PDB file of C-alpha atoms in Angstrom:
ATOM      1  CA  MET A   1       0.000   0.000   0.000  1.00  0.00           C
ATOM      2  CA  LEU A   2       1.190   3.471  -0.829  1.00  0.00           C
ATOM      3  CA  VAL A   3       0.409   6.390   1.441  1.00  0.00           C
ATOM      4  CA  TYR A   4       0.107   9.725  -0.319  1.00  0.00           C
ATOM      5  CA  THR A   5      -0.859  12.340   2.243  1.00  0.00           C
ATOM      6  CA  LEU A   6      -2.147  12.886   5.754  1.00  0.00           C
ATOM      7  CA  HIS A   7      -4.281  15.814   6.887  1.00  0.00           C
ATOM      8  CA  ILE A   8      -5.438  16.633  10.402  1.00  0.00           C
ATOM      9  CA  PHE A   9      -8.186  19.236  10.748  1.00  0.00           C
ATOM     10  CA  ASN A  10      -9.857  20.619  13.831  1.00  0.00           C
ATOM     11  CA  ARG A  11     -13.558  21.284  14.101  1.00  0.00           C
ATOM     12  CA  SER A  12     -13.422  24.769  12.694  1.00  0.00           C
ATOM     13  CA  GLY A  13     -11.554  23.652   9.603  1.00  0.00           C
ATOM     14  CA  THR A  14      -8.027  24.727  10.427  1.00  0.00           C
ATOM     15  CA  CYS A  15      -5.500  22.332   8.990  1.00  0.00           C
ATOM     16  CA  MET A  16      -3.344  21.489  11.977  1.00  0.00           C
ATOM     17  CA  TYR A  17      -1.052  19.099  10.219  1.00  0.00           C
ATOM     18  CA  TYR A  18      -0.258  18.171   6.643  1.00  0.00           C
ATOM     19  CA  ARG A  19       2.336  15.741   5.406  1.00  0.00           C
ATOM     20  CA  GLU A  20       3.096  14.380   1.971  1.00  0.00           C
ATOM     21  CA  TRP A  21       4.846  11.090   1.419  1.00  0.00           C
ATOM     22  CA  SER A  22       4.294  10.712  -2.240  1.00  0.00           C
ATOM     23  CA  ARG A  23       2.423  13.058  -4.486  1.00  0.00           C
ATOM     24  CA  PRO A  24       3.479  12.803  -8.103  1.00  0.00           C
ATOM     25  CA  VAL A  25       1.288  15.781  -8.995  1.00  0.00           C
ATOM     26  CA  PRO A  26       2.530  18.605  -6.783  1.00  0.00           C
ATOM     27  CA  ASN A  27       0.057  20.307  -4.491  1.00  0.00           C
ATOM     28  CA  SER A  28       0.036  23.699  -6.147  1.00  0.00           C
ATOM     29  CA  ASP A  29      -1.939  25.797  -3.714  1.00  0.00           C
ATOM     30  CA  LEU A  30      -1.861  24.138  -0.334  1.00  0.00           C
ATOM     31  CA  LYS A  31      -4.023  26.608   1.471  1.00  0.00           C
ATOM     32  CA  SER A  32      -6.952  26.610  -0.906  1.00  0.00           C
ATOM     33  CA  ASN A  33      -6.691  22.849  -1.442  1.00  0.00           C
ATOM     34  CA  ASN A  34      -6.952  22.287   2.292  1.00  0.00           C
ATOM     35  CA  LYS A  35      -9.975  24.472   2.336  1.00  0.00           C
ATOM     36  CA  LEU A  36     -11.549  22.556  -0.528  1.00  0.00           C
ATOM     37  CA  MET A  37     -10.803  19.308   1.253  1.00  0.00           C
ATOM     38  CA  PHE A  38     -12.440  20.426   4.473  1.00  0.00           C
ATOM     39  CA  GLY A  39     -15.434  21.881   2.674  1.00  0.00           C
ATOM     40  CA  PHE A  40     -15.876  18.661   0.734  1.00  0.00           C
ATOM     41  CA  LEU A  41     -15.717  16.528   3.878  1.00  0.00           C
ATOM     42  CA  PHE A  42     -18.072  18.810   5.731  1.00  0.00           C
ATOM     43  CA  SER A  43     -20.668  18.713   2.972  1.00  0.00           C
ATOM     44  CA  LEU A  44     -20.221  14.999   2.395  1.00  0.00           C
ATOM     45  CA  LYS A  45     -20.848  14.339   6.056  1.00  0.00           C
ATOM     46  CA  GLN A  46     -24.071  16.322   5.929  1.00  0.00           C
ATOM     47  CA  LEU A  47     -25.133  14.665   2.712  1.00  0.00           C
ATOM     48  CA  VAL A  48     -24.495  11.211   4.164  1.00  0.00           C
ATOM     49  CA  ALA A  49     -26.518  12.060   7.262  1.00  0.00           C
ATOM     50  CA  LYS A  50     -29.382  13.319   5.070  1.00  0.00           C
ATOM     51  CA  ILE A  51     -29.608  10.378   2.685  1.00  0.00           C
ATOM     52  CA  SER A  52     -28.885   7.661   5.234  1.00  0.00           C
ATOM     53  CA  PRO A  53     -31.957   5.468   5.725  1.00  0.00           C
ATOM     54  CA  ARG A  54     -31.016   4.837   9.340  1.00  0.00           C
ATOM     55  CA  LYS A  55     -29.751   7.026  12.138  1.00  0.00           C
ATOM     56  CA  GLY A  56     -26.118   6.912  13.101  1.00  0.00           C
ATOM     57  CA  GLY A  57     -22.969   6.026  11.253  1.00  0.00           C
ATOM     58  CA  GLY A  58     -21.101   8.136   8.790  1.00  0.00           C
ATOM     59  CA  PHE A  59     -18.775   7.725   5.875  1.00  0.00           C
ATOM     60  CA  TYR A  60     -15.252   6.545   6.425  1.00  0.00           C
ATOM     61  CA  ALA A  61     -13.802   6.239   2.964  1.00  0.00           C
ATOM     62  CA  CYS A  62     -14.390   7.195  -0.590  1.00  0.00           C
ATOM     63  CA  SER A  63     -12.352   6.489  -3.666  1.00  0.00           C
ATOM     64  CA  THR A  64     -11.751   7.526  -7.225  1.00  0.00           C
ATOM     65  CA  ASN A  65     -10.047   5.370  -9.831  1.00  0.00           C
ATOM     66  CA  VAL A  66      -6.730   6.834  -8.688  1.00  0.00           C
ATOM     67  CA  PHE A  67      -6.770   7.117  -4.918  1.00  0.00           C
ATOM     68  CA  LYS A  68      -8.701   6.333  -1.792  1.00  0.00           C
ATOM     69  CA  LEU A  69      -9.525   8.870   0.887  1.00  0.00           C
ATOM     70  CA  ASN A  70      -9.767   7.397   4.384  1.00  0.00           C
ATOM     71  CA  TYR A  71     -11.598   9.428   6.962  1.00  0.00           C
ATOM     72  CA  PHE A  72     -11.775   9.281  10.739  1.00  0.00           C
ATOM     73  CA  GLU A  73     -13.535  11.816  12.910  1.00  0.00           C
ATOM     74  CA  THR A  74     -13.512  11.970  16.700  1.00  0.00           C
ATOM     75  CA  PRO A  75     -16.467  13.224  18.758  1.00  0.00           C
ATOM     76  CA  SER A  76     -14.207  16.073  19.852  1.00  0.00           C
ATOM     77  CA  GLY A  77     -14.135  17.251  16.242  1.00  0.00           C
ATOM     78  CA  HIS A  78     -10.672  16.256  15.074  1.00  0.00           C
ATOM     79  CA  ARG A  79     -10.594  14.886  11.561  1.00  0.00           C
ATOM     80  CA  PHE A  80      -7.877  12.598  10.275  1.00  0.00           C
ATOM     81  CA  ILE A  81      -7.629  12.084   6.531  1.00  0.00           C
ATOM     82  CA  LEU A  82      -5.257   9.633   4.969  1.00  0.00           C
ATOM     83  CA  CYS A  83      -5.000   9.437   1.198  1.00  0.00           C
ATOM     84  CA  THR A  84      -3.685   6.135  -0.061  1.00  0.00           C
ATOM     85  CA  ASP A  85      -3.632   4.115  -3.240  1.00  0.00           C
ATOM     86  CA  LEU A  86      -6.512   1.761  -3.999  1.00  0.00           C
ATOM     87  CA  SER A  87      -4.946  -1.333  -2.435  1.00  0.00           C
ATOM     88  CA  ALA A  88      -5.530  -0.009   1.083  1.00  0.00           C
ATOM     89  CA  GLY A  89      -7.978  -1.961   3.192  1.00  0.00           C
ATOM     90  CA  ASP A  90     -10.082  -0.537   5.982  1.00  0.00           C
ATOM     91  CA  MET A  91      -7.955   2.240   7.449  1.00  0.00           C
ATOM     92  CA  ARG A  92     -10.206   3.179  10.367  1.00  0.00           C
ATOM     93  CA  GLU A  93      -8.115   1.234  12.834  1.00  0.00           C
ATOM     94  CA  PRO A  94      -4.791   2.780  11.780  1.00  0.00           C
ATOM     95  CA  LEU A  95      -6.365   6.233  11.919  1.00  0.00           C
ATOM     96  CA  ARG A  96      -7.767   5.523  15.346  1.00  0.00           C
ATOM     97  CA  HIS A  97      -4.294   4.392  16.355  1.00  0.00           C
ATOM     98  CA  ILE A  98      -2.851   7.703  15.170  1.00  0.00           C
ATOM     99  CA  TYR A  99      -5.446   9.518  17.264  1.00  0.00           C
ATOM    100  CA  SER A 100      -5.292   7.509  20.467  1.00  0.00           C
ATOM    101  CA  HIS A 101      -1.623   6.586  20.552  1.00  0.00           C
ATOM    102  CA  ILE A 102       0.123   9.447  18.805  1.00  0.00           C
ATOM    103  CA  PHE A 103      -2.134  12.502  18.869  1.00  0.00           C
ATOM    104  CA  VAL A 104      -3.279  12.053  22.463  1.00  0.00           C
ATOM    105  CA  GLU A 105       0.046  10.875  23.849  1.00  0.00           C
ATOM    106  CA  CYS A 106       2.299  13.407  22.115  1.00  0.00           C
ATOM    107  CA  LEU A 107       0.031  16.452  22.033  1.00  0.00           C
ATOM    108  CA  VAL A 108      -2.976  16.338  24.313  1.00  0.00           C
ATOM    109  CA  LYS A 109      -0.865  15.250  27.270  1.00  0.00           C
ATOM    110  CA  ASN A 110       1.837  17.757  26.438  1.00  0.00           C
ATOM    111  CA  PRO A 111       1.372  20.991  28.385  1.00  0.00           C
ATOM    112  CA  LEU A 112       3.380  22.935  25.823  1.00  0.00           C
ATOM    113  CA  TRP A 113       0.970  22.086  23.050  1.00  0.00           C
ATOM    114  CA  ARG A 114      -1.808  24.596  22.443  1.00  0.00           C
ATOM    115  CA  PRO A 115      -5.020  23.157  21.041  1.00  0.00           C
ATOM    116  CA  ASN A 116      -5.926  24.260  17.514  1.00  0.00           C
ATOM    117  CA  GLU A 117      -2.413  25.379  16.689  1.00  0.00           C
ATOM    118  CA  GLU A 118      -0.408  24.022  13.832  1.00  0.00           C
ATOM    119  CA  ILE A 119       1.442  20.921  14.969  1.00  0.00           C
ATOM    120  CA  THR A 120       5.221  21.201  14.991  1.00  0.00           C
ATOM    121  CA  ASN A 121       5.995  18.902  17.912  1.00  0.00           C
ATOM    122  CA  ALA A 122       9.043  16.810  16.921  1.00  0.00           C
ATOM    123  CA  ASN A 123       7.955  13.770  18.865  1.00  0.00           C
ATOM    124  CA  PHE A 124       4.614  13.781  17.099  1.00  0.00           C
ATOM    125  CA  VAL A 125       6.151  14.190  13.664  1.00  0.00           C
ATOM    126  CA  GLN A 126       8.607  11.353  14.270  1.00  0.00           C
ATOM    127  CA  SER A 127       5.966   9.023  15.651  1.00  0.00           C
ATOM    128  CA  ILE A 128       3.730   9.667  12.651  1.00  0.00           C
ATOM    129  CA  GLU A 129       6.625   9.058  10.308  1.00  0.00           C
ATOM    130  CA  LYS A 130       7.484   5.784  11.999  1.00  0.00           C
ATOM    131  CA  TYR A 131       3.916   4.568  12.130  1.00  0.00           C
ATOM    132  CA  ILE A 132       3.071   5.406   8.520  1.00  0.00           C
ATOM    133  CA  THR A 133       6.178   3.708   7.184  1.00  0.00           C
ATOM    134  CA  SER A 134       5.282   0.615   9.224  1.00  0.00           C
ATOM    135  CA  LEU A 135       1.874   0.326   7.539  1.00  0.00           C
TER     136      LEU A 135
ATOM    137  CA  MET B   1     -25.988   0.241  32.761  1.00  0.00           C
ATOM    138  CA  ALA B   2     -23.952  -2.812  33.756  1.00  0.00           C
ATOM    139  CA  HIS B   3     -22.008  -2.688  30.520  1.00  0.00           C
ATOM    140  CA  LEU B   4     -20.871   0.869  31.269  1.00  0.00           C
ATOM    141  CA  ARG B   5     -19.616  -0.239  34.645  1.00  0.00           C
ATOM    142  CA  LYS B   6     -17.645  -2.966  32.881  1.00  0.00           C
ATOM    143  CA  THR B   7     -16.229  -0.481  30.370  1.00  0.00           C
ATOM    144  CA  GLY B   8     -15.270   1.752  33.280  1.00  0.00           C
ATOM    145  CA  ASP B   9     -13.398  -1.051  35.013  1.00  0.00           C
ATOM    146  CA  ALA B  10     -11.670  -2.056  31.796  1.00  0.00           C
ATOM    147  CA  VAL B  11     -10.491   1.473  31.078  1.00  0.00           C
ATOM    148  CA  PHE B  12      -9.448   1.988  34.677  1.00  0.00           C
ATOM    149  CA  SER B  13      -7.169  -1.036  34.438  1.00  0.00           C
ATOM    150  CA  LYS B  14      -5.551   0.453  31.330  1.00  0.00           C
ATOM    151  CA  VAL B  15      -4.681   3.934  32.561  1.00  0.00           C
ATOM    152  CA  GLU B  16      -1.591   4.942  34.462  1.00  0.00           C
ATOM    153  CA  LYS B  17      -2.113   5.289  38.191  1.00  0.00           C
ATOM    154  CA  VAL B  18      -0.723   7.647  40.762  1.00  0.00           C
ATOM    155  CA  ASN B  19      -0.750   7.281  44.523  1.00  0.00           C
ATOM    156  CA  SER B  20      -4.076   8.626  45.754  1.00  0.00           C
ATOM    157  CA  GLU B  21      -2.601  10.398  48.779  1.00  0.00           C
ATOM    158  CA  LEU B  22      -0.133  12.199  46.566  1.00  0.00           C
ATOM    159  CA  PHE B  23      -3.047  13.164  44.341  1.00  0.00           C
ATOM    160  CA  SER B  24      -5.223  14.466  47.205  1.00  0.00           C
ATOM    161  CA  LEU B  25      -2.362  16.393  48.742  1.00  0.00           C
ATOM    162  CA  THR B  26      -1.333  17.918  45.421  1.00  0.00           C
ATOM    163  CA  TYR B  27      -4.877  19.089  44.825  1.00  0.00           C
ATOM    164  CA  GLY B  28      -4.971  20.476  48.354  1.00  0.00           C
ATOM    165  CA  ALA B  29      -1.757  22.365  47.710  1.00  0.00           C
ATOM    166  CA  ILE B  30      -3.263  23.927  44.580  1.00  0.00           C
ATOM    167  CA  VAL B  31      -6.378  25.031  46.449  1.00  0.00           C
ATOM    168  CA  THR B  32      -4.452  26.541  49.355  1.00  0.00           C
ATOM    169  CA  GLN B  33      -2.126  28.357  46.983  1.00  0.00           C
ATOM    170  CA  LEU B  34      -5.108  29.795  45.116  1.00  0.00           C
ATOM    171  CA  LEU B  35      -6.630  30.945  48.395  1.00  0.00           C
ATOM    172  CA  LYS B  36      -3.386  32.715  49.186  1.00  0.00           C
ATOM    173  CA  ASP B  37      -3.124  34.284  45.756  1.00  0.00           C
ATOM    174  CA  TYR B  38      -6.738  35.386  45.358  1.00  0.00           C
ATOM    175  CA  GLU B  39      -7.362  36.098  49.029  1.00  0.00           C
ATOM    176  CA  GLU B  40     -11.087  35.510  48.791  1.00  0.00           C
ATOM    177  CA  VAL B  41     -13.302  32.513  48.427  1.00  0.00           C
ATOM    178  CA  ASP B  42     -15.396  33.576  45.423  1.00  0.00           C
ATOM    179  CA  ALA B  43     -12.382  34.356  43.274  1.00  0.00           C
ATOM    180  CA  THR B  44     -10.811  31.045  44.270  1.00  0.00           C
ATOM    181  CA  ASN B  45     -13.965  29.125  43.351  1.00  0.00           C
ATOM    182  CA  GLU B  46     -13.969  30.822  39.989  1.00  0.00           C
ATOM    183  CA  GLN B  47     -10.304  30.131  39.384  1.00  0.00           C
ATOM    184  CA  LEU B  48     -10.695  26.453  40.274  1.00  0.00           C
ATOM    185  CA  GLU B  49     -13.499  26.216  37.735  1.00  0.00           C
ATOM    186  CA  LYS B  50     -11.363  27.874  35.090  1.00  0.00           C
ATOM    187  CA  MET B  51      -8.456  25.528  35.724  1.00  0.00           C
ATOM    188  CA  GLY B  52     -10.851  22.623  35.489  1.00  0.00           C
ATOM    189  CA  TYR B  53     -12.152  23.909  32.161  1.00  0.00           C
ATOM    190  CA  ASN B  54      -8.647  23.971  30.728  1.00  0.00           C
ATOM    191  CA  ILE B  55      -8.117  20.422  31.939  1.00  0.00           C
ATOM    192  CA  GLY B  56     -11.468  19.306  30.563  1.00  0.00           C
ATOM    193  CA  ILE B  57     -10.890  20.449  26.996  1.00  0.00           C
ATOM    194  CA  ARG B  58      -7.838  18.191  26.825  1.00  0.00           C
ATOM    195  CA  LEU B  59      -8.945  15.369  29.013  1.00  0.00           C
ATOM    196  CA  VAL B  60     -11.879  14.596  26.745  1.00  0.00           C
ATOM    197  CA  ASP B  61      -9.529  13.425  24.014  1.00  0.00           C
ATOM    198  CA  GLU B  62      -7.784  10.994  26.291  1.00  0.00           C
ATOM    199  CA  PHE B  63     -11.169   9.783  27.428  1.00  0.00           C
ATOM    200  CA  LEU B  64     -12.413   9.246  23.880  1.00  0.00           C
ATOM    201  CA  ALA B  65      -9.191   7.559  22.837  1.00  0.00           C
ATOM    202  CA  LYS B  66      -9.075   5.115  25.723  1.00  0.00           C
ATOM    203  CA  ALA B  67     -12.746   4.445  26.391  1.00  0.00           C
ATOM    204  CA  GLN B  68     -13.650   3.900  22.728  1.00  0.00           C
ATOM    205  CA  ILE B  69     -17.335   4.460  23.325  1.00  0.00           C
ATOM    206  CA  SER B  70     -19.744   5.407  20.589  1.00  0.00           C
ATOM    207  CA  SER B  71     -21.608   8.664  20.731  1.00  0.00           C
ATOM    208  CA  CYS B  72     -24.433   9.050  23.243  1.00  0.00           C
ATOM    209  CA  GLN B  73     -28.032   9.008  22.052  1.00  0.00           C
ATOM    210  CA  ASN B  74     -29.343  11.372  24.709  1.00  0.00           C
ATOM    211  CA  PHE B  75     -28.288  13.469  27.647  1.00  0.00           C
ATOM    212  CA  SER B  76     -29.163  10.822  30.243  1.00  0.00           C
ATOM    213  CA  GLU B  77     -26.826   8.414  28.541  1.00  0.00           C
ATOM    214  CA  THR B  78     -24.138  11.089  28.659  1.00  0.00           C
ATOM    215  CA  ALA B  79     -24.720  11.300  32.409  1.00  0.00           C
ATOM    216  CA  GLU B  80     -24.262   7.567  32.857  1.00  0.00           C
ATOM    217  CA  VAL B  81     -21.128   7.502  30.723  1.00  0.00           C
ATOM    218  CA  ILE B  82     -19.584  10.320  32.753  1.00  0.00           C
ATOM    219  CA  ALA B  83     -20.557   8.711  36.047  1.00  0.00           C
ATOM    220  CA  LYS B  84     -19.553   5.150  35.300  1.00  0.00           C
ATOM    221  CA  VAL B  85     -16.716   5.480  32.800  1.00  0.00           C
ATOM    222  CA  GLY B  86     -15.332   9.017  33.069  1.00  0.00           C
ATOM    223  CA  PHE B  87     -15.145   9.248  36.844  1.00  0.00           C
ATOM    224  CA  LYS B  88     -13.840   5.693  37.096  1.00  0.00           C
ATOM    225  CA  MET B  89     -11.142   6.320  34.532  1.00  0.00           C
ATOM    226  CA  PHE B  90      -9.750   9.515  36.018  1.00  0.00           C
ATOM    227  CA  LEU B  91     -10.618   9.335  39.716  1.00  0.00           C
ATOM    228  CA  GLY B  92     -11.031   5.609  40.334  1.00  0.00           C
ATOM    229  CA  VAL B  93     -14.528   6.032  41.763  1.00  0.00           C
ATOM    230  CA  THR B  94     -17.953   5.979  40.171  1.00  0.00           C
ATOM    231  CA  ALA B  95     -20.735   8.476  40.687  1.00  0.00           C
ATOM    232  CA  GLU B  96     -24.487   7.950  40.971  1.00  0.00           C
ATOM    233  CA  VAL B  97     -26.766   9.748  38.546  1.00  0.00           C
ATOM    234  CA  THR B  98     -29.845  11.256  40.138  1.00  0.00           C
ATOM    235  CA  ASN B  99     -32.602  13.672  39.074  1.00  0.00           C
ATOM    236  CA  SER B 100     -31.814  13.049  35.475  1.00  0.00           C
ATOM    237  CA  ASN B 101     -33.956  14.272  32.593  1.00  0.00           C
ATOM    238  CA  ALA B 102     -33.438  15.400  29.004  1.00  0.00           C
ATOM    239  CA  SER B 103     -31.590  18.563  29.920  1.00  0.00           C
ATOM    240  CA  GLU B 104     -30.073  18.133  33.368  1.00  0.00           C
ATOM    241  CA  PHE B 105     -28.693  15.636  35.830  1.00  0.00           C
ATOM    242  CA  SER B 106     -26.879  15.416  39.144  1.00  0.00           C
ATOM    243  CA  LEU B 107     -23.841  13.328  39.906  1.00  0.00           C
ATOM    244  CA  GLN B 108     -23.407  12.144  43.464  1.00  0.00           C
ATOM    245  CA  LEU B 109     -20.071  11.065  44.832  1.00  0.00           C
ATOM    246  CA  THR B 110     -20.076   9.213  48.128  1.00  0.00           C
ATOM    247  CA  ASP B 111     -16.330   9.060  48.036  1.00  0.00           C
ATOM    248  CA  ASN B 112     -14.488  12.134  46.812  1.00  0.00           C
ATOM    249  CA  PRO B 113     -10.778  11.427  46.279  1.00  0.00           C
ATOM    250  CA  LEU B 114     -10.038  15.171  46.017  1.00  0.00           C
ATOM    251  CA  ALA B 115     -11.195  15.913  49.541  1.00  0.00           C
ATOM    252  CA  GLU B 116      -9.710  12.932  51.331  1.00  0.00           C
ATOM    253  CA  PHE B 117      -8.051  14.768  54.237  1.00  0.00           C
ATOM    254  CA  VAL B 118      -9.907  18.038  54.140  1.00  0.00           C
ATOM    255  CA  GLU B 119     -11.785  20.067  56.694  1.00  0.00           C
ATOM    256  CA  LEU B 120     -12.903  23.561  55.807  1.00  0.00           C
ATOM    257  CA  PRO B 121     -11.908  26.209  58.363  1.00  0.00           C
ATOM    258  CA  GLU B 122     -14.672  28.587  59.350  1.00  0.00           C
ATOM    259  CA  GLN B 123     -13.584  31.555  57.252  1.00  0.00           C
ATOM    260  CA  TYR B 124     -13.584  29.342  54.135  1.00  0.00           C
ATOM    261  CA  SER B 125     -16.924  27.650  54.762  1.00  0.00           C
ATOM    262  CA  GLN B 126     -18.222  28.888  51.391  1.00  0.00           C
ATOM    263  CA  LEU B 127     -15.331  27.398  49.461  1.00  0.00           C
ATOM    264  CA  SER B 128     -16.339  25.024  46.666  1.00  0.00           C
ATOM    265  CA  TYR B 129     -13.343  22.853  47.306  1.00  0.00           C
ATOM    266  CA  SER B 130     -13.993  20.451  44.426  1.00  0.00           C
ATOM    267  CA  ASN B 131     -15.058  23.146  41.976  1.00  0.00           C
ATOM    268  CA  MET B 132     -12.377  22.000  39.556  1.00  0.00           C
ATOM    269  CA  LEU B 133     -14.588  19.008  38.762  1.00  0.00           C
ATOM    270  CA  CYS B 134     -17.301  21.386  37.548  1.00  0.00           C
ATOM    271  CA  GLY B 135     -14.847  23.032  35.201  1.00  0.00           C
ATOM    272  CA  VAL B 136     -13.612  19.696  33.909  1.00  0.00           C
ATOM    273  CA  LEU B 137     -17.152  18.623  33.040  1.00  0.00           C
ATOM    274  CA  ARG B 138     -17.917  21.935  31.360  1.00  0.00           C
ATOM    275  CA  GLY B 139     -14.716  21.845  29.304  1.00  0.00           C
ATOM    276  CA  ALA B 140     -15.013  18.213  28.306  1.00  0.00           C
ATOM    277  CA  LEU B 141     -18.672  18.469  27.305  1.00  0.00           C
ATOM    278  CA  GLU B 142     -18.051  21.638  25.334  1.00  0.00           C
ATOM    279  CA  MET B 143     -15.577  19.744  23.174  1.00  0.00           C
ATOM    280  CA  VAL B 144     -18.300  17.275  22.255  1.00  0.00           C
ATOM    281  CA  GLN B 145     -20.743  20.042  21.338  1.00  0.00           C
ATOM    282  CA  MET B 146     -22.659  20.362  24.589  1.00  0.00           C
ATOM    283  CA  ARG B 147     -22.637  23.687  26.358  1.00  0.00           C
ATOM    284  CA  VAL B 148     -23.434  23.054  30.002  1.00  0.00           C
ATOM    285  CA  GLU B 149     -23.448  24.820  33.309  1.00  0.00           C
ATOM    286  CA  CYS B 150     -22.102  22.857  36.205  1.00  0.00           C
ATOM    287  CA  THR B 151     -22.244  23.701  39.889  1.00  0.00           C
ATOM    288  CA  LEU B 152     -21.298  22.067  43.129  1.00  0.00           C
ATOM    289  CA  THR B 153     -24.644  21.783  44.911  1.00  0.00           C
ATOM    290  CA  LYS B 154     -23.708  19.583  47.847  1.00  0.00           C
ATOM    291  CA  ASP B 155     -20.383  18.875  49.417  1.00  0.00           C
ATOM    292  CA  ALA B 156     -19.462  16.477  52.174  1.00  0.00           C
ATOM    293  CA  LEU B 157     -17.187  19.284  53.401  1.00  0.00           C
ATOM    294  CA  TRP B 158     -20.251  21.466  53.961  1.00  0.00           C
ATOM    295  CA  GLY B 159     -21.824  18.763  56.092  1.00  0.00           C
ATOM    296  CA  ASP B 160     -23.887  17.048  53.371  1.00  0.00           C
ATOM    297  CA  ASP B 161     -23.918  13.237  53.130  1.00  0.00           C
ATOM    298  CA  VAL B 162     -22.585  13.266  49.588  1.00  0.00           C
ATOM    299  CA  THR B 163     -20.809  15.531  47.154  1.00  0.00           C
ATOM    300  CA  GLU B 164     -23.144  16.505  44.341  1.00  0.00           C
ATOM    301  CA  LEU B 165     -22.519  18.160  40.986  1.00  0.00           C
ATOM    302  CA  ARG B 166     -25.456  19.580  39.078  1.00  0.00           C
ATOM    303  CA  VAL B 167     -25.083  19.674  35.307  1.00  0.00           C
ATOM    304  CA  VAL B 168     -27.531  21.669  33.207  1.00  0.00           C
ATOM    305  CA  LEU B 169     -27.533  21.503  29.428  1.00  0.00           C
ATOM    306  CA  LYS B 170     -27.731  24.968  27.902  1.00  0.00           C
ATOM    307  CA  GLU B 171     -27.241  24.276  24.249  1.00  0.00           C
ATOM    308  CA  LEU B 172     -26.401  21.532  21.806  1.00  0.00           C
ATOM    309  CA  MET B 173     -23.936  23.259  19.563  1.00  0.00           C
ATOM    310  CA  ASP B 174     -24.277  22.769  15.838  1.00  0.00           C
ATOM    311  CA  GLU B 175     -21.331  22.216  13.651  1.00  0.00           C
ATOM    312  CA  GLU B 176     -20.929  24.978  11.184  1.00  0.00           C
ATOM    313  CA  TYR B 177     -18.416  25.795   8.562  1.00  0.00           C
ATOM    314  CA  LYS B 178     -17.529  29.380   7.933  1.00  0.00           C
ATOM    315  CA  ASP B 179     -16.008  30.208   4.636  1.00  0.00           C
ATOM    316  CA  ASP B 180     -13.911  33.305   5.113  1.00  0.00           C
ATOM    317  CA  ASP B 181     -13.921  34.106   1.393  1.00  0.00           C
ATOM    318  CA  GLU B 182     -17.428  35.421   1.482  1.00  0.00           C
TER     319      GLU B 182
END
């Protein structure tokens, strides 16, 4: 499996973290692309809730013929988005792992980290790096 | 609610522990220092609540990560989850939910680990010693889109049989997306 990119957004749509591993087509305008991404996810979530025949649940992945977007949202409003190639299986567990073992341990428990700020914490960056390459 | 109790025990076994006396004494040291700094009881109560709020907005993530519970269907379920899983996970005790309805509930603690060795001197009889808990609940619930007001309504230190926190739901916050282009 090939991992392309990882985004972490907060509830208000600020991109707190972005990392590229492989992206043959360069991301030309990061800021507006992030905004498009968040807007898309936000609308998709609402759409899914509206058309769903039963209460509860939400989408967790969608794909094109080129890549797959894996989505994980916490009740506290953090959104983790991992773009991979099409061979990726269900990525909810890995994304949950990133949240509960890396995000919480390196950031939430770190008094120097300010919520909703861009993430620069070295420990976090390294742990992400290590975990993604192990996938 | 037996399954919540089980979840609470399971999560409690997973989290790191700290000696409870050290914990009680550290909390006591914070409260006494605040009393010294703010010199009056009302300001200290307020400050304890504020500190709790700042703890709560972070603590909720650890809670969600470790407890792995799905979202609550109604406010009464939220009450039970806080009482049986949240309190167990962070304080090692469970609370009883009473007077619960769609928009408010009370949490009763028979055993309050914060106030283990405490007696309130006369001049501080109005002190909400455990007010930090109110702040924690307010902060944590705000992060999951519930704006609440939380007050300490009974306290064993005031001579009541139990310590009681009253939580009132003010607003379920909607998610909205503001586009700053427009």
